mmCIF file of C-alpha atoms in Angstrom:
data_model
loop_
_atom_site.group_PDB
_atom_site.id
_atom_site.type_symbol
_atom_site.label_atom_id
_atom_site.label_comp_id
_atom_site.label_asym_id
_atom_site.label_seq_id
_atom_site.Cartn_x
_atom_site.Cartn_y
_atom_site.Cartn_z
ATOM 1 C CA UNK W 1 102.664 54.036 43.578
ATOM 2 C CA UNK W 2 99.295 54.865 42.372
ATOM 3 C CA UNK W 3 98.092 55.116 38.504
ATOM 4 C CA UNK W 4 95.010 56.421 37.624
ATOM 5 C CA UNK W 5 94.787 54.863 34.563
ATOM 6 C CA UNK W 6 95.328 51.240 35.856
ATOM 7 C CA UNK W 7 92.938 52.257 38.293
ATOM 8 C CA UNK W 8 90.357 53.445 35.833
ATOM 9 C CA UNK W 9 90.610 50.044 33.791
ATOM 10 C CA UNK W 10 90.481 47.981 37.176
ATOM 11 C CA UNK W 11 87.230 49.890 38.444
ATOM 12 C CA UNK W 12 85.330 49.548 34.710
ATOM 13 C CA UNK W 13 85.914 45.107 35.002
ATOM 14 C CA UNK W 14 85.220 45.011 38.775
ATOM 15 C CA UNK W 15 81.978 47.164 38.259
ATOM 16 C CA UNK W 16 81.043 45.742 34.990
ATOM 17 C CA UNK W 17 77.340 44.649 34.464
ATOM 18 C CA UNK W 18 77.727 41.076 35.417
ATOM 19 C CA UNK W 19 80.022 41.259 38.663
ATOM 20 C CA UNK W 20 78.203 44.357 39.796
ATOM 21 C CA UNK W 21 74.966 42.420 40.088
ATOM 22 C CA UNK W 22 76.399 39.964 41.907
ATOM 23 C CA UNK W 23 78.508 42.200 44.554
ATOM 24 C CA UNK W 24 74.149 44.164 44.893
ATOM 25 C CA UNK W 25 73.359 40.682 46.216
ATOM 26 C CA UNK W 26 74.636 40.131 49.216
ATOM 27 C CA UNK W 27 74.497 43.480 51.171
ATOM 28 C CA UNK W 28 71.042 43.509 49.585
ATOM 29 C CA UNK W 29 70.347 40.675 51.311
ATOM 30 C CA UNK W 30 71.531 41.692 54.582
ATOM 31 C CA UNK W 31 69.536 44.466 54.883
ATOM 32 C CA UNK W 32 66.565 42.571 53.993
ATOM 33 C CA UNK W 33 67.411 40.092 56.607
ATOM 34 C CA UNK W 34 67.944 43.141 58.786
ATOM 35 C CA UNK W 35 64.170 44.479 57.885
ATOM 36 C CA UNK W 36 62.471 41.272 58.690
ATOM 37 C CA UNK W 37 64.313 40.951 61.756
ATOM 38 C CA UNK W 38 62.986 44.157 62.786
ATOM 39 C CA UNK W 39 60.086 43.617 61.694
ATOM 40 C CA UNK W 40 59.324 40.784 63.992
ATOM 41 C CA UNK W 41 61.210 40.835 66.909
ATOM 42 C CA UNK W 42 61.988 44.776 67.289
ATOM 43 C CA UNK W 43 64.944 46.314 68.457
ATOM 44 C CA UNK W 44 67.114 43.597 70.100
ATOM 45 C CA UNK W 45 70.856 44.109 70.895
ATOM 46 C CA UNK W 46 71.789 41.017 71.275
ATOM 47 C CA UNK W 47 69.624 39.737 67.894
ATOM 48 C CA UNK W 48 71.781 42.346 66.253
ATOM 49 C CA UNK W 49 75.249 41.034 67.056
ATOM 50 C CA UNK W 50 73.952 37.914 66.091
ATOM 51 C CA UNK W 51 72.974 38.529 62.440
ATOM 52 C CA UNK W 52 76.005 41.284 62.259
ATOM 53 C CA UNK W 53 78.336 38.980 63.383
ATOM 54 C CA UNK W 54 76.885 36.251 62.014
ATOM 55 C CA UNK W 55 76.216 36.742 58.509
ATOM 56 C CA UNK W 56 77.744 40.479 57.991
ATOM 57 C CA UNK W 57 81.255 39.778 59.174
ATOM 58 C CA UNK W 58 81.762 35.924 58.614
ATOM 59 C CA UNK W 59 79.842 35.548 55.178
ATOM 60 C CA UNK W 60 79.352 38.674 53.704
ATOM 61 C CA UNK W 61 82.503 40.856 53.916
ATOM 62 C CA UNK W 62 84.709 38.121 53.257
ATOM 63 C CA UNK W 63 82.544 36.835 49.915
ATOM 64 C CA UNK W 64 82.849 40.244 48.716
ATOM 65 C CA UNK W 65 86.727 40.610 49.481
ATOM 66 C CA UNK W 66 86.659 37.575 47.060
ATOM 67 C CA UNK W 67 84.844 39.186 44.280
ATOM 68 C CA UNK W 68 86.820 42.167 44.535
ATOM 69 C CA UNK W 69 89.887 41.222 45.370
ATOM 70 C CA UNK W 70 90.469 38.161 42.896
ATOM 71 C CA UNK W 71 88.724 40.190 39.965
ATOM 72 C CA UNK W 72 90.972 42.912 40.718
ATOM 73 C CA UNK W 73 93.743 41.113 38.816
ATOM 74 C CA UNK W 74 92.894 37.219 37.842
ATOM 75 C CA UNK W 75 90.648 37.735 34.934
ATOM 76 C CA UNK W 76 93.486 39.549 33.225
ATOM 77 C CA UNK W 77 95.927 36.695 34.125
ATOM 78 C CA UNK W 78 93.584 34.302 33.000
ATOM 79 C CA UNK W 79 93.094 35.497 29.768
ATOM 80 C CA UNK W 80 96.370 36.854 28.896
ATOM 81 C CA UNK W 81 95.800 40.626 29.119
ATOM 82 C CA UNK W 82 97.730 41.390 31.393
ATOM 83 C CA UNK W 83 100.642 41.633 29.294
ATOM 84 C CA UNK W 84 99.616 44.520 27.481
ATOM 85 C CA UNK W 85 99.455 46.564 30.929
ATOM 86 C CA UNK W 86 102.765 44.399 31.742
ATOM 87 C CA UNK W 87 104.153 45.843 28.383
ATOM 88 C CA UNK W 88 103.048 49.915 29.330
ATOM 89 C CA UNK W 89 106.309 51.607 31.557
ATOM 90 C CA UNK W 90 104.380 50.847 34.822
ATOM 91 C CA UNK W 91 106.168 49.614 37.757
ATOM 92 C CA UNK W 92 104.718 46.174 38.291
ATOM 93 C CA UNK W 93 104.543 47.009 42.357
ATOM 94 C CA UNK W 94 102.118 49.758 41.198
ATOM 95 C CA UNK W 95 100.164 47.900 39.530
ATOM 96 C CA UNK W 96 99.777 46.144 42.545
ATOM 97 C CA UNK W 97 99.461 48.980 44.738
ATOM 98 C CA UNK W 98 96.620 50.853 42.323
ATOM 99 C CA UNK W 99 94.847 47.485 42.155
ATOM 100 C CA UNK W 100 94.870 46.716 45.864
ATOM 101 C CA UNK W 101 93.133 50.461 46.177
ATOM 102 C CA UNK W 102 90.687 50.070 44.002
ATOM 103 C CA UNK W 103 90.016 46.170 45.238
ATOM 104 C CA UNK W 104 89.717 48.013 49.132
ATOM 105 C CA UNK W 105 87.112 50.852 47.613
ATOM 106 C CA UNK W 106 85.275 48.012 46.299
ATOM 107 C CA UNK W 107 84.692 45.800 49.380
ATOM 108 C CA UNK W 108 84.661 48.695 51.598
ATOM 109 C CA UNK W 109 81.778 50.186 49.323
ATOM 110 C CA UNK W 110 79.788 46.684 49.357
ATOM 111 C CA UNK W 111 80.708 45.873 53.230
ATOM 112 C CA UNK W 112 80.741 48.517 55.782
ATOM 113 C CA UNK W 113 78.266 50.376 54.132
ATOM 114 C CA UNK W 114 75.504 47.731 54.149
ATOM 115 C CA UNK W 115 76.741 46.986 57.760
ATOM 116 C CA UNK W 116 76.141 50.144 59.257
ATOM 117 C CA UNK W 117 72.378 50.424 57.338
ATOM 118 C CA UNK W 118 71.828 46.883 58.833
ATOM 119 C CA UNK W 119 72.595 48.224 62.220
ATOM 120 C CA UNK W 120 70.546 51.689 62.426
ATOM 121 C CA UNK W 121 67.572 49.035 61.113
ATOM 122 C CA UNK W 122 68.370 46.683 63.601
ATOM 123 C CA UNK W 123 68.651 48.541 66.888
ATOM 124 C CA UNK W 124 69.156 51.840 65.570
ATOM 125 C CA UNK W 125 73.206 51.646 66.879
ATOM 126 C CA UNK W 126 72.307 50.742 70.698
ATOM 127 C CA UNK W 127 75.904 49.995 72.522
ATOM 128 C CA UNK W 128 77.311 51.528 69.937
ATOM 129 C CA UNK W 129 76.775 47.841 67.710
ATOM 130 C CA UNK W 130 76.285 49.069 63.989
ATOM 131 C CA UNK W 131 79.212 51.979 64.330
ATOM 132 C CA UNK W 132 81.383 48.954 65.712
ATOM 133 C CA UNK W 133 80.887 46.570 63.438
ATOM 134 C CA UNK W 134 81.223 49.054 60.552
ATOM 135 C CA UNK W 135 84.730 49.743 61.587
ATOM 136 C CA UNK W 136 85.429 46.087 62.132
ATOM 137 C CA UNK W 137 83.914 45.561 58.121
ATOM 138 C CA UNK W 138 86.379 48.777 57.342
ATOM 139 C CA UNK W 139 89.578 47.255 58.355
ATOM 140 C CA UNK W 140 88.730 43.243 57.644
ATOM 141 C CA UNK W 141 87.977 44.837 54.296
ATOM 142 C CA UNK W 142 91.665 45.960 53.738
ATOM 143 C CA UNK W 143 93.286 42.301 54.869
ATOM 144 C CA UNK W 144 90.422 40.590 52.383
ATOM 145 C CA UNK W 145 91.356 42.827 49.170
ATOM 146 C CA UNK W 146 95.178 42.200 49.906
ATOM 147 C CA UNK W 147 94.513 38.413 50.664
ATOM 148 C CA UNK W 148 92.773 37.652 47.960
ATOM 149 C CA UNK W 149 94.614 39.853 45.133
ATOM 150 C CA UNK W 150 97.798 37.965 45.805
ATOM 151 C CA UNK W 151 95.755 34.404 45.518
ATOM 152 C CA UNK W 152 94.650 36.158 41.754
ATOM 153 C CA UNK W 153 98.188 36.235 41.036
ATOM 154 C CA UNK W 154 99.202 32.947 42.115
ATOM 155 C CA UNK W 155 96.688 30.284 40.936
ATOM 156 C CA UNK W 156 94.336 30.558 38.232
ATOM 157 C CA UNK W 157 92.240 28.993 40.559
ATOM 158 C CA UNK W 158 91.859 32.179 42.488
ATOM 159 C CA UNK W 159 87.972 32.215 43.139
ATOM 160 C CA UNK W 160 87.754 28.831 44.488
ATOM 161 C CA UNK W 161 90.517 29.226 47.263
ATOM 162 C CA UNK W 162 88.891 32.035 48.100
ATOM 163 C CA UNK W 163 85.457 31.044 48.546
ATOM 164 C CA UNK W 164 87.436 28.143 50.352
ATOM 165 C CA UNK W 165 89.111 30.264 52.913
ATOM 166 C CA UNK W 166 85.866 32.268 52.972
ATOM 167 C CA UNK W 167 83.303 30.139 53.614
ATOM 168 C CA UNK W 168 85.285 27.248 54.996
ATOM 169 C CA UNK W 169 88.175 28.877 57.162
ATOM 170 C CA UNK W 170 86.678 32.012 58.258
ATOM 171 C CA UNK W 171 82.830 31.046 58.643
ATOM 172 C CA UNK W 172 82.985 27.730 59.985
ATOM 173 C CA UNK W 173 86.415 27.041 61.331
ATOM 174 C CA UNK W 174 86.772 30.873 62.440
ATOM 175 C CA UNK W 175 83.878 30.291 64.598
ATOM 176 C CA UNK W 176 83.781 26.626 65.794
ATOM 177 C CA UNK W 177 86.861 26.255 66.303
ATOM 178 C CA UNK W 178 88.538 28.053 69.302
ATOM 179 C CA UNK W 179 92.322 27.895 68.018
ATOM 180 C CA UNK W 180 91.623 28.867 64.827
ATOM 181 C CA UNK W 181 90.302 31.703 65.458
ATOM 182 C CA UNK W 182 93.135 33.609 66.236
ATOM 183 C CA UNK W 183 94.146 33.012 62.563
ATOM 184 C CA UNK W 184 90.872 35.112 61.640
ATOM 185 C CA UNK W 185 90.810 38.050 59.773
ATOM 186 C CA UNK W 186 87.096 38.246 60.905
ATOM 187 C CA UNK W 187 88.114 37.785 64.685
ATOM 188 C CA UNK W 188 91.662 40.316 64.077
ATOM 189 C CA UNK W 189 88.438 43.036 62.916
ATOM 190 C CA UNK W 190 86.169 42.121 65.841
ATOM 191 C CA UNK W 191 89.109 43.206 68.110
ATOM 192 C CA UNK W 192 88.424 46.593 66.916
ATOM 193 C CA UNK W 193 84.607 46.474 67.439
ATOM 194 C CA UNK W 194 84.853 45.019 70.849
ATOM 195 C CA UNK W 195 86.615 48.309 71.424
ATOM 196 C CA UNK W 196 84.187 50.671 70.059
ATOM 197 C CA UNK W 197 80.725 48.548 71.288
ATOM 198 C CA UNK W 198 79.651 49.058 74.897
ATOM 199 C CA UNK W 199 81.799 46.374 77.099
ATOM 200 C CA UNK W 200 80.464 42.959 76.814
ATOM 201 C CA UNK W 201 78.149 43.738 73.500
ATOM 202 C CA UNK W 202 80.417 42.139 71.092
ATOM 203 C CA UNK W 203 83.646 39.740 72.082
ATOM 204 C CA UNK W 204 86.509 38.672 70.248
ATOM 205 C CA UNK W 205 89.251 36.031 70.562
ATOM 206 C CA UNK W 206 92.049 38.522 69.917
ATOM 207 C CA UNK W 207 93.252 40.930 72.163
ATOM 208 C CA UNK W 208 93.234 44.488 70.150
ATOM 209 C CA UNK W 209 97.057 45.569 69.979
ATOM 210 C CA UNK W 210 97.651 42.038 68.532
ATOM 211 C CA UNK W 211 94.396 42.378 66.024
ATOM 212 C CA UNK W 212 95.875 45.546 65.112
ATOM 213 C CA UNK W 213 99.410 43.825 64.476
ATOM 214 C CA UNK W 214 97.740 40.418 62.683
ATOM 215 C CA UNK W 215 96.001 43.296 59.958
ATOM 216 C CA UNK W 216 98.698 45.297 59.021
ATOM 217 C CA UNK W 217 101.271 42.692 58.692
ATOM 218 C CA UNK W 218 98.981 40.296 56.807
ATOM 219 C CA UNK W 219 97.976 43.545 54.630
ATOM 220 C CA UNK W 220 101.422 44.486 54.371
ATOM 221 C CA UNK W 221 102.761 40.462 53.351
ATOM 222 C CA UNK W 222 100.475 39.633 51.223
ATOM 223 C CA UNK W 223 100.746 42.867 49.240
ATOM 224 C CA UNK W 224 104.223 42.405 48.927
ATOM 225 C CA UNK W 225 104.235 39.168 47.759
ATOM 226 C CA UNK W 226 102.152 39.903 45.133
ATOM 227 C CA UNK W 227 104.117 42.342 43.932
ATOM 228 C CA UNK W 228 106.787 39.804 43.577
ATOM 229 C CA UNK W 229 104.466 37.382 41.890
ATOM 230 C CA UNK W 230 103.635 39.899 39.561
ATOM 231 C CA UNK W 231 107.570 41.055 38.646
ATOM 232 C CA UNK W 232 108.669 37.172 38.059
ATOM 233 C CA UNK W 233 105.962 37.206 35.742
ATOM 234 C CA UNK W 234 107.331 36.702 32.228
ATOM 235 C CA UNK W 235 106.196 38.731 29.456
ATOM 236 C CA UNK W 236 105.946 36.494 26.108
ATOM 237 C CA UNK W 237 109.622 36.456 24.181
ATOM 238 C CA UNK W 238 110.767 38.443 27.534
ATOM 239 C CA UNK W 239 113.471 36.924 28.688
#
């Protein structure tokens, strides 16, 4: 279920010049936010949560589960390439599979490792904060790649639902609105690092066994489905 040379091709457009430079900003970013922070109101716990949670786990992760995740696949759709990997005697599920690997290295690289250096700056792990929100970045990176590979294999519009869901859904509704928050992948991780923090550091809207449940069977789902997207796809003169 795994090919390395799908893999291979998939890692060379995702890292490419261009994209690369924009998946630098935003951890980049973080940890400069993290520095000033620091810098002018010291070690704070709760000052950490707030710019972890707030910006690392609702903006960050999920913009870069975007990147990743849609260029994994939809530039090849757009353009027509795909066919010639279509066309090689690759099971179209492992395309899916290798892709959805390579899309989780990606945001996993760009997320939870920015996200635990943001911590250690901030307050240096106290309760346990930048270890738990690493793991949370971890796993939400996982449901993000999945998520967002199967939206670059049904719309050509990929990018744009998923900066929708990203930036609308998960950072405003996922954390104005108390319903939909249960519907978070954001909230689903933060189950996990409510765990892991000291009790009461960080809080979460989801309950952990059901967090735990929400991840794998959105992971699962949507990976399935785009395998299915990606078999109904015709070939040109395929009939």
């Amino acid at each position: 279920m795994y090919n390395p040379t799908v893999a291979r091709l998939t890692y060379r457009a995702l890292l490419g010049r261009r994209r690369a430079a924009i998946l630098f900003i935003l951890p980049a970013l973080l940890i400069v936010i993290a520095a000033a922070v620091r810098a002018f109101s010291g070690a704070d716990d709760q000052v950490a949560t707030d710019v972890l949670g707030g910006f690392a786990m609702a903006t960050m992760v999920p913009l870069i589960g975007v990147i990743a995740g849609t260029g994994a696949i939809g530039p090849e759709i757009d353009d027509g390439s795909i066919v010639y990997l279509l066309a090689k005697p690759v099971k179209r599920p492992t395309i899916i599979i290798t892709k959805l690997f390579v899309a989780v290295g990606v945001t996993m690289a760009f997320s939870a490792i920015p996200t635990f250096i943001a911590g250690m700056i901030l307050n240096g792990n106290g309760q346990q904060i930048a270890v738990a929100y690493t793991v949370a970045a971890l796993v939400a990176s996982i449901a993000y790649a999945a998520i967002f590979l199967l939206l670059g294999t049904i719309t050509r519009h990929a990018v744009v639902a998923g900066l929708v869901y990203a930036l609308v859904w998960e950072t405003v509704f996922g954390n104005l609105v108390a319903g939909a928050r249960t519907l978070s992948v954001q909230q689903w991780s933060l189950s996990l690092a409510e765990k892991i923090a000291t009790p009461g550091a960080i809080s979460s809207d989801v309950g952990l066994p059901l967090g735990i449940v929400l991840l794998a069977g959105v992971t699962a789902a949507a990976t399935w489905y785009a395998g299915q997207k990606l078999r109904t796809l015709k070939l040109a003169g395929e009939e």
